[in-house]
Coordinates of C-alpha atoms in Angstrom, one line a residue:
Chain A
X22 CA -37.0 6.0 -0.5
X23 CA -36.2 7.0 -3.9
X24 CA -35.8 4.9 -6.9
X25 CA -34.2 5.4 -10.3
X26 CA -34.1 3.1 -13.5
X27 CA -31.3 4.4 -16.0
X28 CA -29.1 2.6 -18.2
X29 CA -25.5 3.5 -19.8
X30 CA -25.6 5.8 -22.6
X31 CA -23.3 4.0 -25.1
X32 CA -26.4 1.2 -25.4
X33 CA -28.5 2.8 -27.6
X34 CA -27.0 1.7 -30.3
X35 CA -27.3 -1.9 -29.3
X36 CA -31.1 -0.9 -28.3
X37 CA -31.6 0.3 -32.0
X38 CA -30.0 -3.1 -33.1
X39 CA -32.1 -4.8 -30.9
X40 CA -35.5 -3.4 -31.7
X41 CA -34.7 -4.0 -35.4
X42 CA -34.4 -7.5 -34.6
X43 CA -37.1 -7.8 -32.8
X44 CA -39.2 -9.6 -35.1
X45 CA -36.1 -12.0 -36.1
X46 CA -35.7 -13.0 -32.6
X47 CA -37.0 -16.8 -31.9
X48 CA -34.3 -17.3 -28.5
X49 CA -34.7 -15.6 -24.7
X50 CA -31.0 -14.5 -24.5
X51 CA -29.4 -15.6 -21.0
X52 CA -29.8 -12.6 -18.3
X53 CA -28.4 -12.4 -14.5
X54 CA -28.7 -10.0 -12.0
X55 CA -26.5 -8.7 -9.1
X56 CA -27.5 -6.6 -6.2
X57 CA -24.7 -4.3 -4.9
X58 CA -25.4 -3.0 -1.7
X59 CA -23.3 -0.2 -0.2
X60 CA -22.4 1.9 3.1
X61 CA -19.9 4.6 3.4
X62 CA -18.1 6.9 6.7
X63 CA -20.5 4.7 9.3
X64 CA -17.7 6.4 11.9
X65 CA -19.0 4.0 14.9
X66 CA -22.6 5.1 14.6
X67 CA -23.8 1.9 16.6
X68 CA -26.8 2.8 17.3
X69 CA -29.4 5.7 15.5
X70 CA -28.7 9.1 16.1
X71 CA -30.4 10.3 19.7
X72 CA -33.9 11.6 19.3
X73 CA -33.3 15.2 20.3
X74 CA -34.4 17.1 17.3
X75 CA -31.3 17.4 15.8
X76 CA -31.2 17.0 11.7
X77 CA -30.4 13.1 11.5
X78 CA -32.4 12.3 15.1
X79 CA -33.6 8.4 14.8
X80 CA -31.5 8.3 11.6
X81 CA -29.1 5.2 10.9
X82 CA -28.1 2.5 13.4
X83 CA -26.3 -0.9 12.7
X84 CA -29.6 -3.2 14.0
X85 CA -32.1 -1.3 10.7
X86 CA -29.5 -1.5 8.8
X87 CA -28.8 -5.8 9.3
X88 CA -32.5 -6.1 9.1
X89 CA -33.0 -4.9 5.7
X90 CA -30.0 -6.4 4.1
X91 CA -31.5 -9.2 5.2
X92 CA -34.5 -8.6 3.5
X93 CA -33.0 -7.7 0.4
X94 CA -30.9 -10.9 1.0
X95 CA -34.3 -12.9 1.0
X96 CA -35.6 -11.2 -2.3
X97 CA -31.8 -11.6 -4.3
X98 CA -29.9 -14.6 -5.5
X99 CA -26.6 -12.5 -5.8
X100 CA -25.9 -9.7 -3.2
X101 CA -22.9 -8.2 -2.7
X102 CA -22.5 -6.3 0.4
X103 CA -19.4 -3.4 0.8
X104 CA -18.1 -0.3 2.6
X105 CA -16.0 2.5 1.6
X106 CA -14.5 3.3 5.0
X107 CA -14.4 5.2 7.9
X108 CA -16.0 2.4 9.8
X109 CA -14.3 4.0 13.0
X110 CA -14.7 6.9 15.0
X111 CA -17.5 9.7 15.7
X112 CA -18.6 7.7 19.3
X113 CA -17.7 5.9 22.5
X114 CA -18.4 2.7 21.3
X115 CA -14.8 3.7 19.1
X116 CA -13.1 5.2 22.1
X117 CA -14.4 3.0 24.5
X118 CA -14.3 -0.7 22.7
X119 CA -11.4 0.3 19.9
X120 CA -13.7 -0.8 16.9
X121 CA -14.4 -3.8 18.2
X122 CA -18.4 -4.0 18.5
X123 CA -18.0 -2.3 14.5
X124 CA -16.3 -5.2 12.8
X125 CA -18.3 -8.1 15.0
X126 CA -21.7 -6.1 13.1
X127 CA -20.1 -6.0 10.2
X128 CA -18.8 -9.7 10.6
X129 CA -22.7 -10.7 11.2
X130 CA -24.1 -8.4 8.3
X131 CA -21.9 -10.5 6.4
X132 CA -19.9 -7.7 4.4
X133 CA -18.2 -9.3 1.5
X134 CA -15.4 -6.1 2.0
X135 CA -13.9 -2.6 2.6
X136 CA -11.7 -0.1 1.9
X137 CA -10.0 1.7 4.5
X138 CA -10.7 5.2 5.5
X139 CA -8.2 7.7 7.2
X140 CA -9.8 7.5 10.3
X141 CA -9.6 3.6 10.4
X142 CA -5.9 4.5 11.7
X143 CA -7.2 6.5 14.2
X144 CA -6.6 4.1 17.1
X145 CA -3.3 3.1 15.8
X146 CA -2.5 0.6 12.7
X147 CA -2.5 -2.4 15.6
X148 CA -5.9 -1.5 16.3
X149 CA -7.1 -1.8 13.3
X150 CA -5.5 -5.2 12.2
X151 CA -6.4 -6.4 15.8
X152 CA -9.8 -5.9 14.1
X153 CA -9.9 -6.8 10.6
X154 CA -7.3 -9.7 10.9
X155 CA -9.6 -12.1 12.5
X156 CA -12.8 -10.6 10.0
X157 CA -15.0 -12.7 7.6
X158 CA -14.7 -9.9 5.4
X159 CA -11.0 -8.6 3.4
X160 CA -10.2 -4.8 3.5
X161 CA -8.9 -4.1 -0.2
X162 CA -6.6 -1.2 -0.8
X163 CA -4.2 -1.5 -3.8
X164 CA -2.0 2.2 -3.4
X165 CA -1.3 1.9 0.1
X166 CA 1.5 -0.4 0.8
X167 CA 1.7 -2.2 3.6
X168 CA 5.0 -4.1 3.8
X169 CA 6.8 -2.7 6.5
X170 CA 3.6 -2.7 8.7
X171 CA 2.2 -5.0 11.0
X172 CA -0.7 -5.4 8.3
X173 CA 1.4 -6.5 5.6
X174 CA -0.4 -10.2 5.5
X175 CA -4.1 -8.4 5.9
X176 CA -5.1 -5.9 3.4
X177 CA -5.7 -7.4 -0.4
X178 CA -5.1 -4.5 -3.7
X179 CA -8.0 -6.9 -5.2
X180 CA -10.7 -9.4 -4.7
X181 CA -12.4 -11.6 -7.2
X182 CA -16.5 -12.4 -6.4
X183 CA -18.5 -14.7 -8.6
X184 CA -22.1 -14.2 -8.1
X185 CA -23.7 -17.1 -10.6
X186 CA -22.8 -16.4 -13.8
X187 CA -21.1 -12.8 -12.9
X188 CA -17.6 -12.3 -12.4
X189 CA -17.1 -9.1 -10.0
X190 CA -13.7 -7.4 -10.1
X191 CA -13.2 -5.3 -6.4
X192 CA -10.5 -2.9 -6.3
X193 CA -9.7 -0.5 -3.1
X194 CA -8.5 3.0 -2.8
X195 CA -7.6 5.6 0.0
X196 CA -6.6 9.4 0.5
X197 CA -3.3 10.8 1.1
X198 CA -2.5 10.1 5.0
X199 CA 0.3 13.0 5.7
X200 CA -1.3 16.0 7.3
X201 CA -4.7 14.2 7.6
X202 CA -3.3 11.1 10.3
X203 CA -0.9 11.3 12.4
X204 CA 2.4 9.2 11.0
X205 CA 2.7 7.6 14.8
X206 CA -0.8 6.0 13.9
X207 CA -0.1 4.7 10.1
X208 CA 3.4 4.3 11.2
X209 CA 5.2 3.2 7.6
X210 CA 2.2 2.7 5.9
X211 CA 3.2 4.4 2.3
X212 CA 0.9 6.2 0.1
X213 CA 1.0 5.9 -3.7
X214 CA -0.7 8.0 -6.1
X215 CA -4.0 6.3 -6.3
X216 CA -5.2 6.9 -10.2
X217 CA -2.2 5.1 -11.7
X218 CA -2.8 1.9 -9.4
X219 CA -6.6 1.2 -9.7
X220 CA -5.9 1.6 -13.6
X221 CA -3.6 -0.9 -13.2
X222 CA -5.6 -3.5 -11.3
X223 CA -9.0 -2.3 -13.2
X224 CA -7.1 -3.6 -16.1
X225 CA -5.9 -6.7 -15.3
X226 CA -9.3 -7.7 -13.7
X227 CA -11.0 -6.7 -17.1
X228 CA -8.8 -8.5 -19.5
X229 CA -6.3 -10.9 -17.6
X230 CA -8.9 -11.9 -15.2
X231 CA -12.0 -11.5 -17.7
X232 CA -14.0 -10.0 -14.9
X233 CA -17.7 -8.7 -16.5
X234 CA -18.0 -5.6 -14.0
X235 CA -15.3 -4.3 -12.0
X236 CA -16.0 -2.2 -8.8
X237 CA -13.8 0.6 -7.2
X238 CA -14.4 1.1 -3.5
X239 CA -12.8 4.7 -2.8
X240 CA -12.2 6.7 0.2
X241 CA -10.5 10.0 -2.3
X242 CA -13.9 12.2 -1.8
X243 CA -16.4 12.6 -4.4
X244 CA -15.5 16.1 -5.5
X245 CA -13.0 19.1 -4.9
X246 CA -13.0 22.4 -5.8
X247 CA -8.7 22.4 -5.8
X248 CA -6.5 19.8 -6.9
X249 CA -7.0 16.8 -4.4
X250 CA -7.7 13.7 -6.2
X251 CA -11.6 12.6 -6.1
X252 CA -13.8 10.4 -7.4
X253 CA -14.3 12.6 -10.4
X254 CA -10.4 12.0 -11.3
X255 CA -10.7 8.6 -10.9
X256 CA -13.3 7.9 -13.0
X257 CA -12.0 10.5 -15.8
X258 CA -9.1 8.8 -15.9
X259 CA -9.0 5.5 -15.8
X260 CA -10.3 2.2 -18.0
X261 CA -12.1 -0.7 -17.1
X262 CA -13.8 0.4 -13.8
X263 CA -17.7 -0.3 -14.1
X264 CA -19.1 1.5 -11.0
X265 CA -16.7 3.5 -8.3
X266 CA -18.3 3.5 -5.0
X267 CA -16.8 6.2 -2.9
X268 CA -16.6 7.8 0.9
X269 CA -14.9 10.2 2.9
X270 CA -16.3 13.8 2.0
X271 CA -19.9 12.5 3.5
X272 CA -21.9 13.3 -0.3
X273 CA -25.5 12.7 -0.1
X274 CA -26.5 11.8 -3.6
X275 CA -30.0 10.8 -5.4
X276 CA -28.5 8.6 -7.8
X277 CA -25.6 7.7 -8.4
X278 CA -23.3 10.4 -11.2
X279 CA -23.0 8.6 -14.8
X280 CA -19.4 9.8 -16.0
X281 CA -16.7 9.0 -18.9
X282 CA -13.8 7.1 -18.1
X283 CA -11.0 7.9 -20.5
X284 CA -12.3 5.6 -23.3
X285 CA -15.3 7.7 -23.2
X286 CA -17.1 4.3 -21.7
X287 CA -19.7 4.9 -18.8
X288 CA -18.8 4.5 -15.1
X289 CA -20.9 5.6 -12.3
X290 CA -20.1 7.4 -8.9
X291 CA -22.0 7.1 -6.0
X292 CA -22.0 7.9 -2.0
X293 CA -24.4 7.5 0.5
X294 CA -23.6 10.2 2.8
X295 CA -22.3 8.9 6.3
X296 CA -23.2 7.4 9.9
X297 CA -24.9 4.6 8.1
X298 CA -28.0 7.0 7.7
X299 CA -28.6 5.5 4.4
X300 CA -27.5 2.0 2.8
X301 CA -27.3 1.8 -0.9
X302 CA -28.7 -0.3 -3.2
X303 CA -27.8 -1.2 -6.8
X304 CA -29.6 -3.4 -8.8
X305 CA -27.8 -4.5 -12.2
X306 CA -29.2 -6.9 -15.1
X307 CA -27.1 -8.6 -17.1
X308 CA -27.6 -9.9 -20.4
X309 CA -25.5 -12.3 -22.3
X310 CA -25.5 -12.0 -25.9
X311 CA -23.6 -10.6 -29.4
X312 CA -21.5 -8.0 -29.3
X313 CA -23.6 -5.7 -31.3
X314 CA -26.7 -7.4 -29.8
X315 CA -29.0 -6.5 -26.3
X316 CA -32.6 -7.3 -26.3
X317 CA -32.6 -5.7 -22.3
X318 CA -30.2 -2.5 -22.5
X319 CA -32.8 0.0 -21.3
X320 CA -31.4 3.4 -23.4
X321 CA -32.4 6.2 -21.3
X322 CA -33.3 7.7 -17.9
X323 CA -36.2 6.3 -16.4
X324 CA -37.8 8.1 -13.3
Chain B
X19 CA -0.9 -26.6 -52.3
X20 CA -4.4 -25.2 -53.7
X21 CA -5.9 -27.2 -51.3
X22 CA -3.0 -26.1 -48.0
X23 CA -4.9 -22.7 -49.5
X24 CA -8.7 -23.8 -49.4
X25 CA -7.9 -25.3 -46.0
X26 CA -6.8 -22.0 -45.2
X27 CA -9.4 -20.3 -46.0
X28 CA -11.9 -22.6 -44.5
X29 CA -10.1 -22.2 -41.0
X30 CA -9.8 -18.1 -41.2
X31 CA -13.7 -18.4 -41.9
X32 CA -14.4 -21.0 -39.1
X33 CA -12.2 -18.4 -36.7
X34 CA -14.7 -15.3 -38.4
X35 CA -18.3 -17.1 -37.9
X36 CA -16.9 -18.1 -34.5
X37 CA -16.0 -14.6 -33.1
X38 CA -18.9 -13.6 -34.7
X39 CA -20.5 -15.6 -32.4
X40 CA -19.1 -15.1 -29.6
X41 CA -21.4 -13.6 -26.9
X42 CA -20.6 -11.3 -24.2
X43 CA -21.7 -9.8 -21.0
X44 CA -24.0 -6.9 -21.1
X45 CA -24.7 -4.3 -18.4
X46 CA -28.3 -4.1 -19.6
X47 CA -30.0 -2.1 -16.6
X48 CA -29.5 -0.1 -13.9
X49 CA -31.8 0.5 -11.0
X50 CA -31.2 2.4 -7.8
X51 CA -32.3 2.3 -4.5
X52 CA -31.1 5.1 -1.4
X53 CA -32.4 3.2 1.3
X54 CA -33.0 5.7 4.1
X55 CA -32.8 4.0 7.5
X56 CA -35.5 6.6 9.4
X57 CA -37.8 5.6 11.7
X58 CA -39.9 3.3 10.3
X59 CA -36.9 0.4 9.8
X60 CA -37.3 -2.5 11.6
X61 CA -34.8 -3.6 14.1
X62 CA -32.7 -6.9 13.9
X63 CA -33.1 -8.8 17.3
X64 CA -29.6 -10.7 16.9
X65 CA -27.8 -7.5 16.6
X66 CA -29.6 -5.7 19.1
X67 CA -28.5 -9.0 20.9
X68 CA -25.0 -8.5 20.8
X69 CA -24.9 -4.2 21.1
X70 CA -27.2 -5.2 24.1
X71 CA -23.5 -6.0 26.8
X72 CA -21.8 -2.8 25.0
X73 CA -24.5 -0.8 25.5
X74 CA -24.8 -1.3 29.0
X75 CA -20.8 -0.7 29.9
X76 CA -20.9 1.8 27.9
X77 CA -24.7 4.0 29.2
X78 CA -23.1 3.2 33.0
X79 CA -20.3 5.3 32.3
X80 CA -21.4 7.5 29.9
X81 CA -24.5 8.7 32.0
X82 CA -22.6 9.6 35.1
X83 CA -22.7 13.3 36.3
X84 CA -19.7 14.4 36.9
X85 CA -20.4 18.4 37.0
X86 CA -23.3 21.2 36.2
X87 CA -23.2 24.1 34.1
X88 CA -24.8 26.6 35.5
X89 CA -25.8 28.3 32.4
X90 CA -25.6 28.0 28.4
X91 CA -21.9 28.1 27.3
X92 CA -21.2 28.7 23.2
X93 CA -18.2 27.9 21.5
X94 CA -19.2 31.0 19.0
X95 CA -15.9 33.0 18.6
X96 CA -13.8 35.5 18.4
X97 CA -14.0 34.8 22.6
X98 CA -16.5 32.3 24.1
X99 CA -16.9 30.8 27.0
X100 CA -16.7 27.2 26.2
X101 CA -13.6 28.1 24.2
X102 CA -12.4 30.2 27.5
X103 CA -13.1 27.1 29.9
X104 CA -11.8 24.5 27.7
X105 CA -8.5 26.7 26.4
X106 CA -7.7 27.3 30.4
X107 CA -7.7 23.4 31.3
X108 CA -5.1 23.1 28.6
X109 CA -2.9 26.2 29.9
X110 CA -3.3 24.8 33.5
X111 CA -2.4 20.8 32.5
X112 CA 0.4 22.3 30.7
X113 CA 1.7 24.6 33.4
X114 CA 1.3 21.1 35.5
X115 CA 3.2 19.0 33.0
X116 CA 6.1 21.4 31.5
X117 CA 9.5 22.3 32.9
X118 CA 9.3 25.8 31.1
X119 CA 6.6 28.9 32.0
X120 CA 3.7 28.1 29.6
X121 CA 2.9 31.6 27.7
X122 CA -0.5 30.8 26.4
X123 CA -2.4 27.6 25.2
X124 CA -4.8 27.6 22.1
X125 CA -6.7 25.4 19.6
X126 CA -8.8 25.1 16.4
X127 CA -12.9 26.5 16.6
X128 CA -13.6 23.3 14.9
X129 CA -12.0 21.1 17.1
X130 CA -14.8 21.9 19.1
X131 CA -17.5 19.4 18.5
X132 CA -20.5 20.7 19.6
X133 CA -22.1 24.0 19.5
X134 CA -23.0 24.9 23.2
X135 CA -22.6 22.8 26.4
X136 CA -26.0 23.3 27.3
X137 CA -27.0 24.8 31.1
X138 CA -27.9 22.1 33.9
X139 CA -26.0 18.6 34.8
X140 CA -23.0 17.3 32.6
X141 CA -22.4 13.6 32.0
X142 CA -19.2 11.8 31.3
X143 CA -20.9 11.1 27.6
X144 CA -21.1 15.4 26.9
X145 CA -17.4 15.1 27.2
X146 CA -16.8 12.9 24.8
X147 CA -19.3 14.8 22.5
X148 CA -17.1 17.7 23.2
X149 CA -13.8 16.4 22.0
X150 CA -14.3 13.0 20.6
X151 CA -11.3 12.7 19.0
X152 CA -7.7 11.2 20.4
X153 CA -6.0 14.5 20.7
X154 CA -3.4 15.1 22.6
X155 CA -0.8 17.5 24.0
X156 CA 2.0 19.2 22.8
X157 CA 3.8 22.4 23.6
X158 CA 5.7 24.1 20.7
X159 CA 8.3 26.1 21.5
X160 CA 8.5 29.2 19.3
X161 CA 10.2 32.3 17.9
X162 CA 8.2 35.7 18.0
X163 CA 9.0 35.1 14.1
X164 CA 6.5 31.7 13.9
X165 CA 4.5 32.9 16.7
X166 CA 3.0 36.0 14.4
X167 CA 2.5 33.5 11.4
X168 CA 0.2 31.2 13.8
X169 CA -1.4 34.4 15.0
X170 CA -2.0 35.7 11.1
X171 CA -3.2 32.2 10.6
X172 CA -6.0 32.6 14.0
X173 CA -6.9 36.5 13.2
X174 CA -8.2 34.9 9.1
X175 CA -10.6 32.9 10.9
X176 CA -11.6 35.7 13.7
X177 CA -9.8 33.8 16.2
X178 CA -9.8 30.6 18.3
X179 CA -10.2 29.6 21.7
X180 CA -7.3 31.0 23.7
X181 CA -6.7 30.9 27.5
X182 CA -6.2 33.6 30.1
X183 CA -3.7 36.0 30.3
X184 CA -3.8 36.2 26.3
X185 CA -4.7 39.3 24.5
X186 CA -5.1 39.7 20.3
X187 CA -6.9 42.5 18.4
X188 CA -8.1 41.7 15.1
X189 CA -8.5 44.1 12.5
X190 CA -10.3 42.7 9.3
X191 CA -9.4 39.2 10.1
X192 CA -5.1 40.7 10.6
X193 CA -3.8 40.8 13.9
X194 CA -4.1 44.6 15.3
X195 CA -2.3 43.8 18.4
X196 CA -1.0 41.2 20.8
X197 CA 0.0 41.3 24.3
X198 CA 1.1 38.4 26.2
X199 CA 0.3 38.7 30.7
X200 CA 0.2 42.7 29.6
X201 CA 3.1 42.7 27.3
X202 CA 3.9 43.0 24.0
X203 CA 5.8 40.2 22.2
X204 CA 9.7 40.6 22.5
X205 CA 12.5 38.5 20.4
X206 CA 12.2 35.3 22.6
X207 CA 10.8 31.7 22.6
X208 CA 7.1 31.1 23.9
X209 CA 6.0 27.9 24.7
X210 CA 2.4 27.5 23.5
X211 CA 0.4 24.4 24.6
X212 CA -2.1 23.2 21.7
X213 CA -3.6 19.8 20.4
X214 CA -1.4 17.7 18.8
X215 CA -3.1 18.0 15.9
X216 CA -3.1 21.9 15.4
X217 CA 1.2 20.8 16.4
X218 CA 1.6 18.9 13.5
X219 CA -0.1 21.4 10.5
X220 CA -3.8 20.4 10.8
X221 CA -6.5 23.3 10.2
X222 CA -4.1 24.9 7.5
X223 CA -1.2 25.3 10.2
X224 CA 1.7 23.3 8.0
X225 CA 4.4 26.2 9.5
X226 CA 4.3 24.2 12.6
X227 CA 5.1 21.1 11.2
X228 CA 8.8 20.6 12.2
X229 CA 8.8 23.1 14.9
X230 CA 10.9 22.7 18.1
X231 CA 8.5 20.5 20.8
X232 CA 7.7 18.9 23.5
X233 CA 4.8 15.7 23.4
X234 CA 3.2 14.9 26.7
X235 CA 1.3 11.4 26.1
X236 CA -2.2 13.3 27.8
X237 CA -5.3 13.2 25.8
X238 CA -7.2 16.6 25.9
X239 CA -10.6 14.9 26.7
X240 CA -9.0 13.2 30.0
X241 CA -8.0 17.1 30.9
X242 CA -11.4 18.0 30.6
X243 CA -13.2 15.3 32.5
X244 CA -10.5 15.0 34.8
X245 CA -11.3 19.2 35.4
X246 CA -14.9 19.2 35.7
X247 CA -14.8 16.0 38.2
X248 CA -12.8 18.1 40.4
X249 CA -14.4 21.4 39.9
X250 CA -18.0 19.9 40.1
X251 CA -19.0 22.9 37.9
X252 CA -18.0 24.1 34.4
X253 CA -18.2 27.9 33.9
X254 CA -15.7 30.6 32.7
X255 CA -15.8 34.3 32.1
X256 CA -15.7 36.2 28.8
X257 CA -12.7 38.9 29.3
X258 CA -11.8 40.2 25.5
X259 CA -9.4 37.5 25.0
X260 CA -9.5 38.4 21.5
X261 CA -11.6 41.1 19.9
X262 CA -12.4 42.6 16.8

């Protein structure tokens, strides 16, 4: 298990502010915490990988994960629990059951939502809103559209969490589907450049909205060496996303990758690999005070 | 009117000390946790609970036998066997299917999903390992034109599983030389059978895209479990299919 304390760069001016302060300080400023936990690419992985001494042998399954966000659920006040996609296909239990058994976990796990992944279309675009229509949990996508599909009623661009005194923007996007899904599976499902739309709903979450932390669950890919939009885009070049957690090219990561957005404000990036082999776990404090002013903003890297 | 002005003033401070005030949400601290599910996890009983019926329906069919392999088969190219066993059950559904002679049928080295099928008895659940996506079957229908474009695409990867009858030398990953049933390619149309998903421009193939076709609504991994039911045995023969 690894474990890494680090804090947003642009604090340590409010740290320096802070410490000088110190001495004048005769309040306990408010604080509140969230816990954001995170899966990515499960692709039907039911159960753990077989033990046969292949690489991930024993690794994953739905039942380990359920009983640690449980755990975690016991220990945190405010838990938010999400997925970045691919929740289908990779074995028989998708082929077999048409991602049946993988929503009912996820319905049980209580997931508060998801983005959709490429190969969530792969049993057709009625498959998947068989699934997620009846779901305790809201897929969020906000550049596909959806109006001349069956899921037109379904899938939300946004979603709006309070967790106590935390108000959690969610925003959803997903990879260009031509050449990567068949069209007779997303049928008239239309793709729209994705960077343009989650700046567009990261900004009205911020400021209409006055969200304090805004969350982009993507299925782009963290990284490319040619010009397909990733992760890396997004967060270069948009405003007002907080924390962008992503999916679809399967990236292991320690930590998650501190970034600029294109105010030069902080955002993180992070994946947790696939087939549900690891479940991610962000821990954010909050602290309510002056502008200029943070008694808690921790300013560096802590390992 | 001095005092409409002090009043003024005494509001635009009010409005100052107030946003000055004014407290905000920090994101004070970050800590992360990669929670690796290995071994050592505990197990939820209420979700083992409801895999538990799936499971079952699921092991019953996936643990029948339905053939043996009598002896390690790679998918390692330019020819192999699995490639050779697997590219032949597409020719021969094809031939089965199609109103035209089928020349050849091919697909994608990665479209392969496992390495080797291992020697000794092959369950329903290999299959599916095999080729566990929804693929189906289309045959394209092709000038010699488009046909050497595909077969430049195949010779830059060393080659892909082909079925018999087919013959390709590859010089430094360029096609060297081709001969289709012993002869070399003439101005015609060949009807190639492949996945739909090599059909319609996956693994760098976009020239096929909008190609003339024909769809047949069979999914490859129903070919091969339907073939090695029937045969009782899953073997094939490396020829020089393709060399280099």
């Amino acid at each position: 298990m690894k474990r890494r304390s680090f804090i947003k760069q642009g604090s340590i001016v409010s740290m320096a502010l802070a410490t000088g302060l110190h001495a004048t300080d005769f309040y306990k400023p408010k604080v509140s915490s969230l816990t954001i936990l995170h899966s990515n690419d499960v692709h039907s992985r039911i159960e753990p990988f077989a033990q046969d001494g292949s690489k991930y042998a024993g690794l994953g399954g739905a039942a380990k994960r359920a009983s640690l966000i449980s755990k975690i659920r016991s220990q945190q006040e405010h838990v938010l629990l999400l997925d970045c996609g691919d929740i289908f296909q990779g074995t028989p239990y998708f082929n077999f059951f048409g991602g049946e058994l993988e929503f009912k976990l996820m319905n049980e796990m209580k997931y508060d939502a998801a983005t959709i992944g490429n190969h969530d279309f792969d049993a057709g675009i009625e498959a998947l809103d068989k699934q997620a229509r009846p779901a305790s949990f809201d897929l969020i996508n906000c550049n596909y559209d959806f109006k001349d599909t069956i899921m037109h009623d379904v899938v939300k661009p946004y979603r709006i969490f309070q967790k106590g005194d935390i108000k959690i923007g969610v925003i959803g996007v997903g990879i260009a589907l031509e050449g990567l899904v068949p069209q007779t599976l997303y049928k008239e499902t239309q793709y729209h450049e994705p960077i343009a739309r989650a700046n567009k709903y990261a900004q009205m979450l911020k400021h209409d909205e006055a969200c304090h932390y805004v969350i982009c669950l993507s299925h782009l890919g963290y990284k490319y060496r040619g010009d397909k939009v990733s992760d890396q885009d997004l967060a270069a070049q948009t405003a007002g996303i907080d924390l962008i957690l992503g999916g679809h090219t399967h990236t292991f990561l320690d930590e998650p990758t501190l970034l600029s957005n294109k105010e030069g404000k902080p955002v993180y990036v992070n994946q947790v690999g696939w087939a549900g082999i690891v479940l991610g776990q962000m821990e954010i404090q909050f602290e309510k005070n002056f502008k200029k002013k943070c008694v808690s903003c921790k300013p560096q890297l802590i390992k | 009117m001095i005092k409409n002005r002090l009043h003024f003033f005494l509001l635009a401070l009010m409005l100052l000390l107030l946003s000055a005030c004014t407290k905000v949400w920090h994101t004070a601290q970050y800590d992360y946790t990669a929670n690796r599910l290995d071994s050592t996890a505990v197990y939820e009983a209420q979700i083992q609970d409801m895999i538990q019926p799936y499971k079952i329906k699921l092991d019953k069919e996936m643990n029948e036998v339905i053939a043996t392999c009598p002896e390690d088969m790679s998918k390692q190219g330019p020819e192999s066997m699995l490639g050779n066993w697997m590219s032949d059950v597409l020719y021969d559904k094809a031939a089965e299917l199609s109103d035209v002679p089928i020349d050849f049928a091919m697909q994608n080295t990665g479209g392969i999903r496992i390495p080797m099928l291992r020697k000794g008895d092959i369950t329903k659940g290999k299959i599916f390992e095999l080729m566990p996506f929804d693929n189906s079957l289309v045959v394209v229908h092709i000038d010699k034109a488009l046909l050497m474009t595909f077969m430049e695409r195949v010779a830059r990867s060393n080659g892909w599983p082909v079925s018999k009858g087919f013959y390709m030398k590859i010089k430094n990953k360029k096609v060297a030389e081709i001969q289709i049933n012993g002869e070399e390619l003439t101005d015609r149309i060949y009807n190639v059978a492949l996945p739909d998903y090599i059909a319609n421009g996956g693994s760098d193939c976009p020239f096929l895209k909008g190609c003339d076709r024909t769809i047949y609504p069979v999914l490859l991994r129903d070919m091969f479990v339907e073939r090695a039911t029937r045969d009782k045995v899953i073997t094939a023969k490396k020829e020089g299919r393709i060399v280099n």
